[in-house]
Amino acid sequence: MAFTLPALPYAPEALEPHIDKQTMEIHHGKHHQAYVDNLNKAIAGTEHENKSLEELVKNAGSISPAVRNNGGGHWNHSFFWELLSANGGQPSGKLAEAINSAFGSLEALQEKVSTAGATRFGSGWAWVIVKDGKLEVSSTPNQDNPLMDVAEVKGTPILGIDVWEHAYYLKYQNKRPDYLKAIWNVINWSKVAEHYEAAL
Ligand SMILES: [Fe+2]
């Protein structure tokens, strides 16, 4: 069964002024769509055609570069859209406790993730993962993610931030750190908490 582009869970202008409407429309409708289309092309007529996206991603390094890049692109963006919200709130409960115990404070976690994103050379992603029951911050190049067999730091992602230029260039141009500062205004912490509880 072919993969399809999931709908955005909000209107493309919902995250303004932090992420602008045009960026969301192009990012979702063009970039993510292209990952879906190219993933479908890469697996058509192969033994991988009926595998789940998770299964493809976990074995991405041993399947093909096209599956690694486009399967990763599809997984990462599907995960990312759900992590954003105009009314994201703050971490609470078990997640807040885990953040405080691993990093000291939410601000310290945000700084660590923003630094991981800002220092990722070229294109990639910054992550908060659960690894051996604990929270860690990591980053990956291109469309890799921490679920992949090829990831330098493996774990279960609970938060991922796209640091490709296509995620911010129209509004922030070359100022990736400004985008990484703004995005904390639209993180959907209840979704992060859901991923955290599922990962434990
Ligand atoms: Fe992206």
Tab-separated table of C-alpha atoms and ligand atoms in Angstrom:
chain	number	residue	atom	x	y	z
A	1	MET	CA	0.000	0.000	0.000
A	2	ALA	CA	1.388	3.366	-0.964
A	3	PHE	CA	2.179	5.952	1.686
A	4	THR	CA	0.162	9.171	1.717
A	5	LEU	CA	0.718	12.696	3.012
A	6	PRO	CA	-1.030	13.174	6.377
A	7	ALA	CA	-3.119	16.348	6.694
A	8	LEU	CA	-1.735	19.111	8.889
A	9	PRO	CA	-3.528	18.959	12.264
A	10	TYR	CA	-4.129	22.771	12.111
A	11	ALA	CA	-4.422	25.531	9.508
A	12	PRO	CA	-1.122	26.538	7.839
A	13	GLU	CA	-1.358	30.012	9.421
A	14	ALA	CA	-2.084	28.655	12.936
A	15	LEU	CA	1.516	28.944	14.132
A	16	GLU	CA	2.035	32.571	13.101
A	17	PRO	CA	3.936	34.710	13.898
A	18	HIS	CA	6.471	32.048	14.946
A	19	ILE	CA	6.161	29.964	11.770
A	20	ASP	CA	4.561	31.700	8.805
A	21	LYS	CA	1.786	30.373	6.594
A	22	GLN	CA	3.816	30.226	3.377
A	23	THR	CA	6.609	28.246	5.021
A	24	MET	CA	4.076	25.751	6.385
A	25	GLU	CA	2.340	25.396	3.010
A	26	ILE	CA	5.553	24.754	1.092
A	27	HIS	CA	7.114	22.627	3.827
A	28	HIS	CA	4.092	20.362	4.146
A	29	GLY	CA	2.591	20.475	0.650
A	30	LYS	CA	5.811	20.382	-1.392
A	31	HIS	CA	8.715	19.073	0.688
A	32	HIS	CA	6.868	16.448	2.717
A	33	GLN	CA	4.830	15.438	-0.338
A	34	ALA	CA	8.063	14.882	-2.259
A	35	TYR	CA	9.404	12.556	0.461
A	36	VAL	CA	6.167	10.553	0.300
A	37	ASP	CA	6.239	10.343	-3.508
A	38	ASN	CA	9.906	9.404	-3.667
A	39	LEU	CA	9.524	6.810	-0.912
A	40	ASN	CA	6.669	5.203	-2.836
A	41	LYS	CA	8.808	5.151	-5.989
A	42	ALA	CA	11.761	3.640	-4.106
A	43	ILE	CA	9.775	0.701	-2.731
A	44	ALA	CA	7.406	0.064	-5.654
A	45	GLY	CA	7.752	-3.501	-6.887
A	46	THR	CA	10.301	-4.430	-4.209
A	47	GLU	CA	10.094	-6.728	-1.192
A	48	HIS	CA	9.740	-3.591	0.951
A	49	GLU	CA	6.459	-2.500	-0.613
A	50	ASN	CA	4.197	-3.772	2.158
A	51	LYS	CA	6.326	-2.910	5.165
A	52	SER	CA	5.312	-0.335	7.741
A	53	LEU	CA	7.091	3.021	7.779
A	54	GLU	CA	8.617	2.157	11.192
A	55	GLU	CA	10.004	-1.092	9.845
A	56	LEU	CA	11.529	0.664	6.820
A	57	VAL	CA	13.029	3.415	8.965
A	58	LYS	CA	14.554	1.023	11.518
A	59	ASN	CA	16.317	-0.846	8.716
A	60	ALA	CA	16.933	2.199	6.527
A	61	GLY	CA	20.714	1.814	6.452
A	62	SER	CA	20.486	-1.690	5.083
A	63	ILE	CA	17.725	-1.044	2.523
A	64	SER	CA	18.793	1.825	0.254
A	65	PRO	CA	19.769	5.511	0.390
A	66	ALA	CA	16.399	6.399	-1.199
A	67	VAL	CA	14.512	4.701	1.636
A	68	ARG	CA	16.843	6.204	4.223
A	69	ASN	CA	16.327	9.746	2.896
A	70	ASN	CA	12.667	9.654	1.874
A	71	GLY	CA	11.404	7.183	4.465
A	72	GLY	CA	13.196	9.258	7.093
A	73	GLY	CA	11.735	12.432	5.585
A	74	HIS	CA	8.213	10.999	5.736
A	75	TRP	CA	8.576	9.691	9.298
A	76	ASN	CA	10.284	12.839	10.629
A	77	HIS	CA	7.801	15.305	9.133
A	78	SER	CA	4.737	13.261	10.160
A	79	PHE	CA	6.151	13.316	13.706
A	80	PHE	CA	7.027	17.033	13.540
A	81	TRP	CA	3.599	18.409	12.497
A	82	GLU	CA	1.956	16.737	15.492
A	83	LEU	CA	4.517	18.280	17.845
A	84	LEU	CA	3.484	21.826	16.973
A	85	SER	CA	0.467	23.732	18.257
A	86	ALA	CA	-0.650	27.322	18.752
A	87	ASN	CA	-1.576	26.416	22.353
A	88	GLY	CA	1.225	24.105	23.356
A	89	GLY	CA	1.226	24.763	27.103
A	90	GLN	CA	4.074	23.639	29.355
A	91	PRO	CA	5.438	20.239	30.344
A	92	SER	CA	3.700	18.799	33.409
A	93	GLY	CA	3.518	15.608	35.469
A	94	LYS	CA	5.976	12.802	34.785
A	95	LEU	CA	7.478	14.556	31.766
A	96	ALA	CA	8.251	17.711	33.761
A	97	GLU	CA	9.851	15.579	36.493
A	98	ALA	CA	11.971	13.721	33.939
A	99	ILE	CA	13.097	17.002	32.332
A	100	ASN	CA	14.062	18.465	35.700
A	101	SER	CA	15.938	15.369	36.745
A	102	ALA	CA	17.843	15.009	33.435
A	103	PHE	CA	18.577	18.671	32.673
A	104	GLY	CA	17.793	20.686	35.804
A	105	SER	CA	15.072	22.818	34.195
A	106	LEU	CA	12.989	23.271	31.060
A	107	GLU	CA	15.171	26.242	30.084
A	108	ALA	CA	18.279	24.071	30.279
A	109	LEU	CA	16.651	21.441	28.055
A	110	GLN	CA	15.595	24.090	25.536
A	111	GLU	CA	19.093	25.498	25.428
A	112	LYS	CA	20.600	22.065	24.868
A	113	VAL	CA	18.184	21.248	22.034
A	114	SER	CA	18.662	24.662	20.421
A	115	THR	CA	22.442	24.240	20.577
A	116	ALA	CA	22.188	20.743	19.073
A	117	GLY	CA	20.112	22.199	16.234
A	118	ALA	CA	22.263	25.281	15.709
A	119	THR	CA	25.496	23.288	15.590
A	120	ARG	CA	24.221	20.537	13.272
A	121	PHE	CA	26.198	21.380	10.125
A	122	GLY	CA	24.060	21.584	6.975
A	123	SER	CA	20.613	19.995	7.158
A	124	GLY	CA	19.239	17.783	9.886
A	125	TRP	CA	17.210	17.444	13.052
A	126	ALA	CA	17.594	18.050	16.790
A	127	TRP	CA	15.973	15.466	19.071
A	128	VAL	CA	14.953	14.665	22.610
A	129	ILE	CA	15.013	10.894	22.957
A	130	VAL	CA	14.421	8.274	25.592
A	131	LYS	CA	17.494	6.059	25.823
A	132	ASP	CA	17.706	3.355	28.499
A	133	GLY	CA	14.773	4.978	30.307
A	134	LYS	CA	16.405	8.426	30.442
A	135	LEU	CA	16.038	11.640	28.461
A	136	GLU	CA	18.873	12.678	26.157
A	137	VAL	CA	19.413	15.343	23.501
A	138	SER	CA	20.902	14.401	20.132
A	139	SER	CA	20.942	15.454	16.500
A	140	THR	CA	21.031	13.680	13.158
A	141	PRO	CA	22.104	14.716	9.642
A	142	ASN	CA	19.781	14.953	6.632
A	143	GLN	CA	16.567	12.946	7.220
A	144	ASP	CA	18.088	10.391	9.571
A	145	ASN	CA	16.442	9.865	12.945
A	146	PRO	CA	17.294	8.105	16.226
A	147	LEU	CA	15.206	5.031	15.334
A	148	MET	CA	17.493	4.198	12.419
A	149	ASP	CA	20.055	1.430	12.481
A	150	VAL	CA	22.540	4.017	11.164
A	151	ALA	CA	21.969	6.616	13.919
A	152	GLU	CA	25.021	7.590	15.944
A	153	VAL	CA	22.813	7.924	19.069
A	154	LYS	CA	19.841	5.548	19.038
A	155	GLY	CA	16.707	5.959	21.114
A	156	THR	CA	12.987	6.663	20.972
A	157	PRO	CA	12.254	10.247	19.867
A	158	ILE	CA	9.754	12.237	21.945
A	159	LEU	CA	10.528	15.646	20.382
A	160	GLY	CA	12.144	16.497	17.049
A	161	ILE	CA	12.945	19.865	15.506
A	162	ASP	CA	13.553	20.269	11.802
A	163	VAL	CA	16.617	22.451	11.195
A	164	TRP	CA	16.625	22.242	7.393
A	165	GLU	CA	16.656	25.706	5.799
A	166	HIS	CA	13.295	24.872	4.192
A	167	ALA	CA	11.804	24.952	7.732
A	168	TYR	CA	12.688	28.593	8.388
A	169	TYR	CA	14.413	30.392	5.497
A	170	LEU	CA	11.493	32.517	4.247
A	171	LYS	CA	11.012	34.178	7.629
A	172	TYR	CA	14.368	33.803	9.384
A	173	GLN	CA	16.776	33.639	6.383
A	174	ASN	CA	20.199	32.552	7.661
A	175	LYS	CA	19.294	33.076	11.328
A	176	ARG	CA	18.713	29.488	12.414
A	177	PRO	CA	19.170	30.368	16.121
A	178	ASP	CA	16.250	32.858	15.895
A	179	TYR	CA	13.998	30.134	14.478
A	180	LEU	CA	15.172	27.774	17.222
A	181	LYS	CA	14.262	30.378	19.833
A	182	ALA	CA	10.816	31.049	18.326
A	183	ILE	CA	9.800	27.425	17.909
A	184	TRP	CA	9.531	26.902	21.673
A	185	ASN	CA	6.392	29.080	21.557
A	186	VAL	CA	4.598	26.441	19.502
A	187	ILE	CA	5.732	23.119	20.977
A	188	ASN	CA	2.788	20.883	21.869
A	189	TRP	CA	3.923	19.594	25.259
A	190	SER	CA	0.979	17.265	25.741
A	191	LYS	CA	2.037	15.451	22.544
A	192	VAL	CA	5.619	15.258	23.825
A	193	ALA	CA	4.258	13.808	27.100
A	194	GLU	CA	2.285	11.190	25.139
A	195	HIS	CA	5.449	10.117	23.314
A	196	TYR	CA	7.363	10.061	26.603
A	197	GLU	CA	4.863	7.790	28.338
A	198	ALA	CA	4.735	5.492	25.309
A	199	ALA	CA	8.534	5.288	25.198
A	200	LEU	CA	8.892	4.162	28.822
B	1	FE	FE	11.510	19.712	6.744
